């Protein structure tokens, strides 16, 4: 039996998102958070441990980033949400006045924790650094995210892989995700009831259901019927083929209601983002631009990749992409310089290419935002 | 027998340095290079491999740095001066329009090369990466530095340690340094004779002589009698005690002629810099501010150090130094944030503290430059 839920009416929070224009399935919108309004579609780099890896907040802001994502799992383990709260919350901690979104921790428990046990109550795992037993549940995830001081939060979900080993757990994970959504919402409402509409962070519910169209459609309907401010699409980009990802994005497109933002979790490849945007997605996050950058991989016009560590670039005076307006390209850092910096292991190379890759995804979003 | 040299008249290049003011042994001056004039005393961070470690040129410039030092040894080994020349020289390569000084490579051969053999001709050592045999001589060092496109160059010297093992070689190194100075100057003049005064880089000769006052005084006299634009004090901060370093700086002070800049090689501790400046030194370089930063050590007012990895800072909302005007302190990055970033191994911590430490040394120099 597929678990069915009490359908709740959305709160009046739906007004946080305004659709400015739509064109061929592409949405141009604006999302109001308690620390400022952002325009969509938009890409959010991952500031996993409170900072986008190897970049100063100034460098991040210079790329046109509007929202930074911080990881609940990592920050809960170190330094802990109580420490961050005592340091003034994530905005003061990470020196970022603009919007911050925290994820639920669910994906990291699934992908990073070495030993984990999922029960109806929550997930138990070991801290990979000190071996301590850690427990996360929908209620604890909400408490952590509020303590961190997030402007946008994500309900705690049960994530499962989409490779051969994980697909058998799709239904179980879908059902638990929805029971946990109810608990996430209840705890969120309990913890935020004293807050005014202007003070309250936004809450995203997560759609699961693996590659099963019926489950996904039902999951989307359930999340959209819940008291959440935004719709997150989870459990994709976790081992399925590209075609399967695209098919699911296209399948879901007609079923979105249009009054809330749609956030595709963990996707940051330009080609994938285009399919997402062309199928109603408004927000993306991923470690890809910075992780690729640290390994010497840069995107260039046409969503192609070049590998900057390649010896053929040793004497190349050209920049990564002459059409790019990022600091790295604008200031004229040559392929030869970048190749050398990677070769000798200088961290500046990863920073400069991170700036480029993040800017690449911002420009991709701007392209869609500027479509008439 | 102490080798004596043909005393050559200095060139008319001595006009590159102008003494603006002197006070109690402190010199306030200006140094004209082919790409701009700098004011002294000044501290030059080490951009060992073409870039100050983990900082963008913009971040370096924002600290008030006027000159960046690049290492001949490292750049010769990778990517090679011919590659850098084909990429437009160090200025284009490292995206730094302002003055660049290259060292001679002598110090790195002495301190880094695993196998080295010193003969009258030059030094043979193994490339630590690929094991190739590499040969450096006064002539080759001049050729490399010119190919790199340095605005200020240093004559190739024979460096010896000042710990117990090295002191026996003081006289030999002193004598060879002066024979090599003659060869460095001859090669420099041969290679630059087609250049106008405005195009020509400046050449610094190196004073050696270990802790032997007589040798040091004689060495200084010989360098000052040579056709060099600046006087570099080498072979200090290489194993001697702090008191021995200070005694030597004080001993040398009365013997400088005043029409050329005095560059103390490899010294960047604030206390040491003060003794240097108060004894006629105009320029300093060192990896200390960036290396210390990467290990979590920051200077604070009073030339004290704090260790940012210390657990006592975990919940500390204060900045490194409330009196500091660097990006890191000005923007309010807390001790708690920095401590966390170090603890979890995030490279941003080293970058932010590098900015602070470099700015600390710039402020120290500014303090002396502003003395009335």
Short mmCIF file of N, CA and C in Angstrom, two decimals, chain A residues 232-368:
data_model
loop_
_atom_site.label_atom_id
_atom_site.label_comp_id
_atom_site.label_asym_id
_atom_site.label_seq_id
_atom_site.Cartn_x
_atom_site.Cartn_y
_atom_site.Cartn_z
N UNK A 232 11.28 20.96 -3.40
CA UNK A 232 12.61 20.47 -3.75
C UNK A 232 12.46 19.11 -4.41
N UNK A 233 13.19 18.89 -5.50
CA UNK A 233 13.20 17.59 -6.15
C UNK A 233 14.47 16.88 -5.71
N UNK A 234 14.32 15.84 -4.90
CA UNK A 234 15.48 15.13 -4.36
C UNK A 234 15.65 13.78 -5.02
N UNK A 235 16.71 13.11 -4.62
CA UNK A 235 16.89 11.73 -5.06
C UNK A 235 17.17 11.57 -6.53
N UNK A 236 17.64 12.63 -7.18
CA UNK A 236 18.11 12.49 -8.57
C UNK A 236 19.60 12.83 -8.59
N UNK A 237 20.24 12.51 -9.71
CA UNK A 237 21.69 12.69 -9.81
C UNK A 237 22.39 11.84 -8.75
N UNK A 238 21.87 10.64 -8.52
CA UNK A 238 22.43 9.73 -7.50
C UNK A 238 22.66 8.35 -8.09
N UNK A 239 23.12 8.31 -9.35
CA UNK A 239 23.49 7.02 -9.92
C UNK A 239 22.68 6.64 -11.15
N UNK A 240 21.60 7.36 -11.42
CA UNK A 240 20.81 7.04 -12.62
C UNK A 240 21.53 7.56 -13.87
N UNK A 241 21.07 7.13 -15.05
CA UNK A 241 21.67 7.64 -16.28
C UNK A 241 21.16 9.05 -16.54
N UNK A 242 21.87 9.73 -17.40
CA UNK A 242 21.48 11.08 -17.77
C UNK A 242 20.07 11.07 -18.40
N UNK A 243 19.83 10.08 -19.25
CA UNK A 243 18.53 10.00 -19.92
C UNK A 243 17.42 9.81 -18.90
N UNK A 244 17.68 8.98 -17.89
CA UNK A 244 16.67 8.76 -16.84
C UNK A 244 16.38 10.05 -16.08
N UNK A 245 17.45 10.82 -15.80
CA UNK A 245 17.26 12.11 -15.13
C UNK A 245 16.40 13.03 -15.99
N UNK A 246 16.77 13.13 -17.28
CA UNK A 246 16.04 14.03 -18.17
C UNK A 246 14.58 13.60 -18.32
N UNK A 247 14.37 12.28 -18.45
CA UNK A 247 13.00 11.78 -18.59
C UNK A 247 12.16 12.16 -17.37
N UNK A 248 12.77 12.05 -16.19
CA UNK A 248 12.00 12.37 -14.98
C UNK A 248 11.69 13.87 -14.90
N UNK A 249 12.68 14.70 -15.26
CA UNK A 249 12.44 16.15 -15.23
C UNK A 249 11.31 16.52 -16.20
N UNK A 250 11.31 15.89 -17.36
CA UNK A 250 10.27 16.17 -18.36
C UNK A 250 8.91 15.63 -17.90
N UNK A 251 8.96 14.47 -17.26
CA UNK A 251 7.71 13.87 -16.78
C UNK A 251 7.04 14.76 -15.73
N UNK A 252 7.86 15.31 -14.83
CA UNK A 252 7.29 16.09 -13.72
C UNK A 252 6.77 17.46 -14.15
N UNK A 253 7.34 17.99 -15.24
CA UNK A 253 7.08 19.39 -15.60
C UNK A 253 5.60 19.78 -15.60
N UNK A 254 4.71 18.97 -16.16
CA UNK A 254 3.31 19.42 -16.22
C UNK A 254 2.60 19.43 -14.87
N UNK A 255 3.21 18.80 -13.87
CA UNK A 255 2.48 18.61 -12.61
C UNK A 255 2.79 19.65 -11.54
N UNK A 256 3.73 20.53 -11.80
CA UNK A 256 4.01 21.57 -10.80
C UNK A 256 2.85 22.53 -10.74
N UNK A 257 2.48 22.94 -9.51
CA UNK A 257 1.65 24.14 -9.45
C UNK A 257 2.61 25.32 -9.51
N UNK A 258 2.19 26.44 -9.91
CA UNK A 258 3.13 27.48 -10.33
C UNK A 258 3.43 28.52 -9.25
N UNK A 259 2.92 28.35 -8.05
CA UNK A 259 3.07 29.44 -7.09
C UNK A 259 4.18 29.23 -6.07
N UNK A 260 5.04 28.25 -6.32
CA UNK A 260 6.17 28.06 -5.41
C UNK A 260 7.44 27.77 -6.19
N UNK A 261 8.60 28.07 -5.62
CA UNK A 261 9.86 27.80 -6.33
C UNK A 261 10.16 26.31 -6.39
N UNK A 262 10.79 25.89 -7.47
CA UNK A 262 11.16 24.48 -7.67
C UNK A 262 12.68 24.35 -7.64
N UNK A 263 13.17 23.59 -6.69
CA UNK A 263 14.60 23.48 -6.42
C UNK A 263 15.04 22.05 -6.73
N UNK A 264 15.92 21.91 -7.72
CA UNK A 264 16.45 20.58 -8.07
C UNK A 264 17.76 20.36 -7.31
N UNK A 265 17.73 19.45 -6.34
CA UNK A 265 18.85 19.25 -5.42
C UNK A 265 20.04 18.56 -6.11
N UNK A 266 21.24 19.11 -5.91
CA UNK A 266 22.45 18.38 -6.27
C UNK A 266 22.76 18.31 -7.75
N UNK A 267 22.18 19.18 -8.55
CA UNK A 267 22.46 19.17 -9.99
C UNK A 267 23.15 20.48 -10.38
N UNK A 268 24.30 20.37 -11.05
CA UNK A 268 25.04 21.57 -11.40
C UNK A 268 25.83 21.42 -12.70
N UNK A 269 25.53 20.38 -13.46
CA UNK A 269 26.13 20.29 -14.79
C UNK A 269 25.33 21.19 -15.73
N UNK A 270 26.02 21.98 -16.56
CA UNK A 270 25.28 22.93 -17.40
C UNK A 270 24.20 22.28 -18.26
N UNK A 271 24.52 21.16 -18.88
CA UNK A 271 23.52 20.50 -19.73
C UNK A 271 22.31 20.07 -18.90
N UNK A 272 22.56 19.50 -17.74
CA UNK A 272 21.47 19.06 -16.87
C UNK A 272 20.65 20.26 -16.40
N UNK A 273 21.35 21.36 -16.08
CA UNK A 273 20.63 22.55 -15.63
C UNK A 273 19.71 23.07 -16.73
N UNK A 274 20.18 23.03 -17.97
CA UNK A 274 19.32 23.51 -19.07
C UNK A 274 18.04 22.70 -19.17
N UNK A 275 18.19 21.37 -19.08
CA UNK A 275 16.99 20.51 -19.13
C UNK A 275 16.09 20.85 -17.95
N UNK A 276 16.71 21.07 -16.80
CA UNK A 276 15.92 21.44 -15.62
C UNK A 276 15.16 22.74 -15.83
N UNK A 277 15.89 23.77 -16.24
CA UNK A 277 15.27 25.09 -16.41
C UNK A 277 14.17 25.03 -17.46
N UNK A 278 14.41 24.26 -18.52
CA UNK A 278 13.41 24.17 -19.59
C UNK A 278 12.21 23.31 -19.17
N UNK A 279 12.32 22.73 -17.99
CA UNK A 279 11.21 21.95 -17.46
C UNK A 279 10.79 22.45 -16.07
N UNK A 280 10.86 23.76 -15.90
CA UNK A 280 10.22 24.37 -14.75
C UNK A 280 11.04 24.47 -13.47
N UNK A 281 12.34 24.16 -13.53
CA UNK A 281 13.16 24.26 -12.31
C UNK A 281 13.67 25.71 -12.15
N UNK A 282 13.67 26.18 -10.89
CA UNK A 282 14.07 27.56 -10.61
C UNK A 282 15.40 27.67 -9.87
N UNK A 283 15.78 26.62 -9.14
CA UNK A 283 16.95 26.71 -8.29
C UNK A 283 17.77 25.41 -8.36
N UNK A 284 19.07 25.57 -8.28
CA UNK A 284 19.99 24.43 -8.34
C UNK A 284 21.10 24.63 -7.30
N UNK A 285 21.63 23.52 -6.81
CA UNK A 285 22.87 23.60 -6.03
C UNK A 285 23.73 22.42 -6.41
N UNK A 286 25.03 22.57 -6.27
CA UNK A 286 25.93 21.45 -6.55
C UNK A 286 27.36 21.83 -6.15
N UNK A 287 28.15 20.81 -5.81
CA UNK A 287 29.58 21.04 -5.56
C UNK A 287 30.38 21.00 -6.87
N UNK A 288 29.71 20.65 -7.97
CA UNK A 288 30.42 20.40 -9.23
C UNK A 288 31.33 21.55 -9.69
N UNK A 289 30.86 22.79 -9.72
CA UNK A 289 31.74 23.84 -10.26
C UNK A 289 33.04 23.99 -9.47
N UNK A 290 32.96 23.85 -8.16
CA UNK A 290 34.18 24.02 -7.35
C UNK A 290 35.01 22.73 -7.32
N UNK A 291 34.34 21.59 -7.27
CA UNK A 291 35.10 20.33 -7.27
C UNK A 291 35.81 20.13 -8.60
N UNK A 292 35.08 20.32 -9.70
CA UNK A 292 35.71 20.25 -11.02
C UNK A 292 36.89 21.21 -11.10
N UNK A 293 36.68 22.43 -10.61
CA UNK A 293 37.73 23.46 -10.70
C UNK A 293 39.00 22.99 -10.00
N UNK A 294 38.85 22.42 -8.83
CA UNK A 294 40.04 21.98 -8.10
C UNK A 294 40.77 20.86 -8.82
N UNK A 295 40.05 20.14 -9.68
CA UNK A 295 40.69 19.10 -10.49
C UNK A 295 41.06 19.59 -11.88
N UNK A 296 40.99 20.90 -12.08
CA UNK A 296 41.50 21.46 -13.33
C UNK A 296 40.52 21.45 -14.49
N UNK A 297 39.25 21.22 -14.20
CA UNK A 297 38.26 21.15 -15.27
C UNK A 297 37.41 22.41 -15.30
N UNK A 298 37.33 23.04 -16.48
CA UNK A 298 36.60 24.31 -16.62
C UNK A 298 35.57 24.19 -17.74
N UNK A 299 34.41 24.82 -17.54
CA UNK A 299 33.41 24.87 -18.60
C UNK A 299 33.71 26.03 -19.53
N UNK A 300 33.48 25.79 -20.81
CA UNK A 300 33.60 26.87 -21.80
C UNK A 300 32.34 26.91 -22.64
N UNK A 301 32.18 28.02 -23.33
CA UNK A 301 30.98 28.26 -24.14
C UNK A 301 30.58 27.01 -24.92
N UNK A 302 29.31 26.68 -24.85
CA UNK A 302 28.81 25.47 -25.50
C UNK A 302 28.68 24.32 -24.51
N UNK A 303 28.83 24.63 -23.22
CA UNK A 303 28.75 23.62 -22.16
C UNK A 303 29.79 22.52 -22.33
N UNK A 304 30.91 22.89 -22.97
CA UNK A 304 32.00 21.92 -23.10
C UNK A 304 32.95 22.07 -21.91
N UNK A 305 33.78 21.05 -21.71
CA UNK A 305 34.76 21.11 -20.63
C UNK A 305 36.17 21.07 -21.20
N UNK A 306 37.09 21.84 -20.60
CA UNK A 306 38.49 21.66 -20.96
C UNK A 306 39.27 21.30 -19.70
N UNK A 307 40.30 20.49 -19.90
CA UNK A 307 41.11 19.99 -18.79
C UNK A 307 42.40 20.80 -18.74
N UNK A 308 42.46 21.71 -17.76
CA UNK A 308 43.55 22.69 -17.73
C UNK A 308 44.90 22.10 -17.38
N UNK A 309 44.93 20.88 -16.88
CA UNK A 309 46.20 20.26 -16.54
C UNK A 309 46.88 19.68 -17.78
N UNK A 310 46.20 19.72 -18.91
CA UNK A 310 46.74 19.15 -20.14
C UNK A 310 48.00 19.89 -20.60
N UNK A 311 49.03 19.12 -20.96
CA UNK A 311 50.32 19.71 -21.35
C UNK A 311 50.20 20.62 -22.56
N UNK A 312 49.17 20.41 -23.38
CA UNK A 312 49.05 21.24 -24.59
C UNK A 312 48.81 22.71 -24.26
N UNK A 313 48.42 23.01 -23.03
CA UNK A 313 48.15 24.40 -22.65
C UNK A 313 49.39 25.12 -22.11
N UNK A 314 50.53 24.41 -22.02
CA UNK A 314 51.70 24.95 -21.31
C UNK A 314 52.10 26.34 -21.80
N UNK A 315 52.03 26.58 -23.09
CA UNK A 315 52.46 27.88 -23.62
C UNK A 315 51.29 28.67 -24.21
N UNK A 316 50.09 28.34 -23.78
CA UNK A 316 48.90 28.96 -24.38
C UNK A 316 48.59 30.27 -23.65
N UNK A 317 48.62 31.36 -24.39
CA UNK A 317 48.39 32.68 -23.78
C UNK A 317 46.90 33.04 -23.69
N UNK A 318 46.04 32.19 -24.25
CA UNK A 318 44.61 32.51 -24.22
C UNK A 318 44.03 32.30 -22.81
N UNK A 319 42.90 32.95 -22.56
CA UNK A 319 42.20 32.72 -21.30
C UNK A 319 41.29 31.50 -21.44
N UNK A 320 40.67 31.08 -20.34
CA UNK A 320 39.82 29.87 -20.39
C UNK A 320 38.74 30.04 -21.46
N UNK A 321 38.07 31.16 -21.44
CA UNK A 321 36.98 31.39 -22.40
C UNK A 321 36.91 32.88 -22.69
N UNK A 322 37.28 33.29 -23.90
CA UNK A 322 37.31 34.73 -24.20
C UNK A 322 35.93 35.38 -24.09
N UNK A 323 34.87 34.57 -24.12
CA UNK A 323 33.53 35.15 -23.99
C UNK A 323 33.09 35.31 -22.54
N UNK A 324 33.93 34.87 -21.61
CA UNK A 324 33.54 34.87 -20.20
C UNK A 324 33.93 36.20 -19.54
N UNK A 325 33.08 36.66 -18.62
CA UNK A 325 33.34 37.92 -17.93
C UNK A 325 33.73 37.72 -16.47
N UNK A 326 34.16 36.50 -16.11
CA UNK A 326 34.57 36.26 -14.72
C UNK A 326 35.92 36.95 -14.45
N UNK A 327 36.26 37.09 -13.18
CA UNK A 327 37.52 37.72 -12.79
C UNK A 327 38.70 37.05 -13.50
N UNK A 328 38.71 35.72 -13.52
CA UNK A 328 39.85 34.97 -14.05
C UNK A 328 40.05 35.23 -15.55
N UNK A 329 38.97 35.23 -16.30
CA UNK A 329 39.07 35.47 -17.74
C UNK A 329 39.26 36.96 -18.04
N UNK A 330 38.53 37.78 -17.32
CA UNK A 330 38.57 39.24 -17.55
C UNK A 330 39.97 39.78 -17.27
N UNK A 331 40.61 39.25 -16.22
CA UNK A 331 41.93 39.74 -15.84
C UNK A 331 43.04 39.13 -16.69
N UNK A 332 42.69 38.16 -17.51
CA UNK A 332 43.66 37.64 -18.47
C UNK A 332 44.56 36.52 -17.98
N UNK A 333 44.18 35.77 -16.95
CA UNK A 333 45.01 34.63 -16.54
C UNK A 333 45.04 33.62 -17.69
N UNK A 334 46.23 33.30 -18.14
CA UNK A 334 46.36 32.45 -19.32
C UNK A 334 46.22 30.97 -18.98
N UNK A 335 45.87 30.20 -20.00
CA UNK A 335 45.84 28.75 -19.84
C UNK A 335 47.21 28.24 -19.40
N UNK A 336 48.26 28.87 -19.93
CA UNK A 336 49.62 28.46 -19.55
C UNK A 336 49.88 28.68 -18.07
N UNK A 337 49.46 29.83 -17.56
CA UNK A 337 49.63 30.11 -16.13
C UNK A 337 48.82 29.13 -15.29
N UNK A 338 47.56 28.91 -15.65
CA UNK A 338 46.71 28.02 -14.86
C UNK A 338 47.25 26.59 -14.89
N UNK A 339 47.68 26.14 -16.06
CA UNK A 339 48.23 24.80 -16.18
C UNK A 339 49.44 24.65 -15.25
N UNK A 340 50.31 25.67 -15.25
CA UNK A 340 51.48 25.63 -14.38
C UNK A 340 51.07 25.58 -12.90
N UNK A 341 50.12 26.41 -12.52
CA UNK A 341 49.72 26.45 -11.11
C UNK A 341 49.14 25.10 -10.67
N UNK A 342 48.36 24.47 -11.54
CA UNK A 342 47.87 23.12 -11.22
C UNK A 342 49.02 22.13 -11.11
N UNK A 343 49.95 22.23 -12.06
CA UNK A 343 51.04 21.26 -12.11
C UNK A 343 51.88 21.31 -10.84
N UNK A 344 52.14 22.50 -10.33
CA UNK A 344 52.97 22.62 -9.13
C UNK A 344 52.13 22.60 -7.85
N UNK A 345 50.83 22.36 -7.99
CA UNK A 345 49.99 22.19 -6.81
C UNK A 345 49.67 23.45 -6.05
N UNK A 346 49.66 24.58 -6.74
CA UNK A 346 49.33 25.84 -6.07
C UNK A 346 47.81 25.99 -5.92
N UNK A 347 47.34 26.30 -4.71
CA UNK A 347 45.89 26.37 -4.49
C UNK A 347 45.21 27.50 -5.27
N UNK A 348 45.97 28.50 -5.69
CA UNK A 348 45.37 29.61 -6.44
C UNK A 348 44.66 29.11 -7.69
N UNK A 349 45.21 28.08 -8.32
CA UNK A 349 44.60 27.57 -9.55
C UNK A 349 43.15 27.14 -9.31
N UNK A 350 42.93 26.37 -8.26
CA UNK A 350 41.57 25.92 -7.95
C UNK A 350 40.64 27.08 -7.64
N UNK A 351 41.15 28.10 -6.95
CA UNK A 351 40.33 29.28 -6.64
C UNK A 351 39.93 30.00 -7.92
N UNK A 352 40.92 30.23 -8.79
CA UNK A 352 40.65 31.00 -10.01
C UNK A 352 39.67 30.26 -10.91
N UNK A 353 39.79 28.94 -10.99
CA UNK A 353 38.88 28.18 -11.86
C UNK A 353 37.52 28.01 -11.18
N UNK A 354 37.49 27.96 -9.85
CA UNK A 354 36.19 27.95 -9.14
C UNK A 354 35.40 29.21 -9.48
N UNK A 355 36.08 30.34 -9.44
CA UNK A 355 35.43 31.60 -9.79
C UNK A 355 34.85 31.51 -11.21
N UNK A 356 35.65 30.97 -12.12
CA UNK A 356 35.20 30.84 -13.51
C UNK A 356 33.99 29.91 -13.62
N UNK A 357 34.08 28.74 -13.01
CA UNK A 357 33.00 27.76 -13.16
C UNK A 357 31.69 28.24 -12.51
N UNK A 358 31.81 28.87 -11.34
CA UNK A 358 30.59 29.39 -10.71
C UNK A 358 29.99 30.48 -11.59
N UNK A 359 30.84 31.35 -12.10
CA UNK A 359 30.35 32.42 -12.98
C UNK A 359 29.72 31.82 -14.24
N UNK A 360 30.27 30.72 -14.73
CA UNK A 360 29.70 30.07 -15.92
C UNK A 360 28.23 29.70 -15.66
N UNK A 361 27.97 29.12 -14.49
CA UNK A 361 26.60 28.71 -14.18
C UNK A 361 25.70 29.91 -13.91
N UNK A 362 26.27 30.98 -13.35
CA UNK A 362 25.46 32.19 -13.18
C UNK A 362 25.08 32.77 -14.53
N UNK A 363 26.02 32.76 -15.45
CA UNK A 363 25.73 33.32 -16.78
C UNK A 363 24.67 32.47 -17.49
N UNK A 364 24.77 31.15 -17.29
CA UNK A 364 23.76 30.25 -17.87
C UNK A 364 22.37 30.64 -17.34
N UNK A 365 22.28 30.87 -16.04
CA UNK A 365 20.98 31.26 -15.46
C UNK A 365 20.55 32.64 -15.97
N UNK A 366 21.51 33.55 -16.08
CA UNK A 366 21.18 34.90 -16.57
C UNK A 366 20.63 34.84 -17.99
N UNK A 367 21.22 33.95 -18.78
CA UNK A 367 20.76 33.78 -20.17
C UNK A 367 19.25 33.45 -20.18
N UNK A 368 18.86 32.51 -19.30
CA UNK A 368 17.44 32.15 -19.25
C UNK A 368 16.61 33.26 -18.59
#
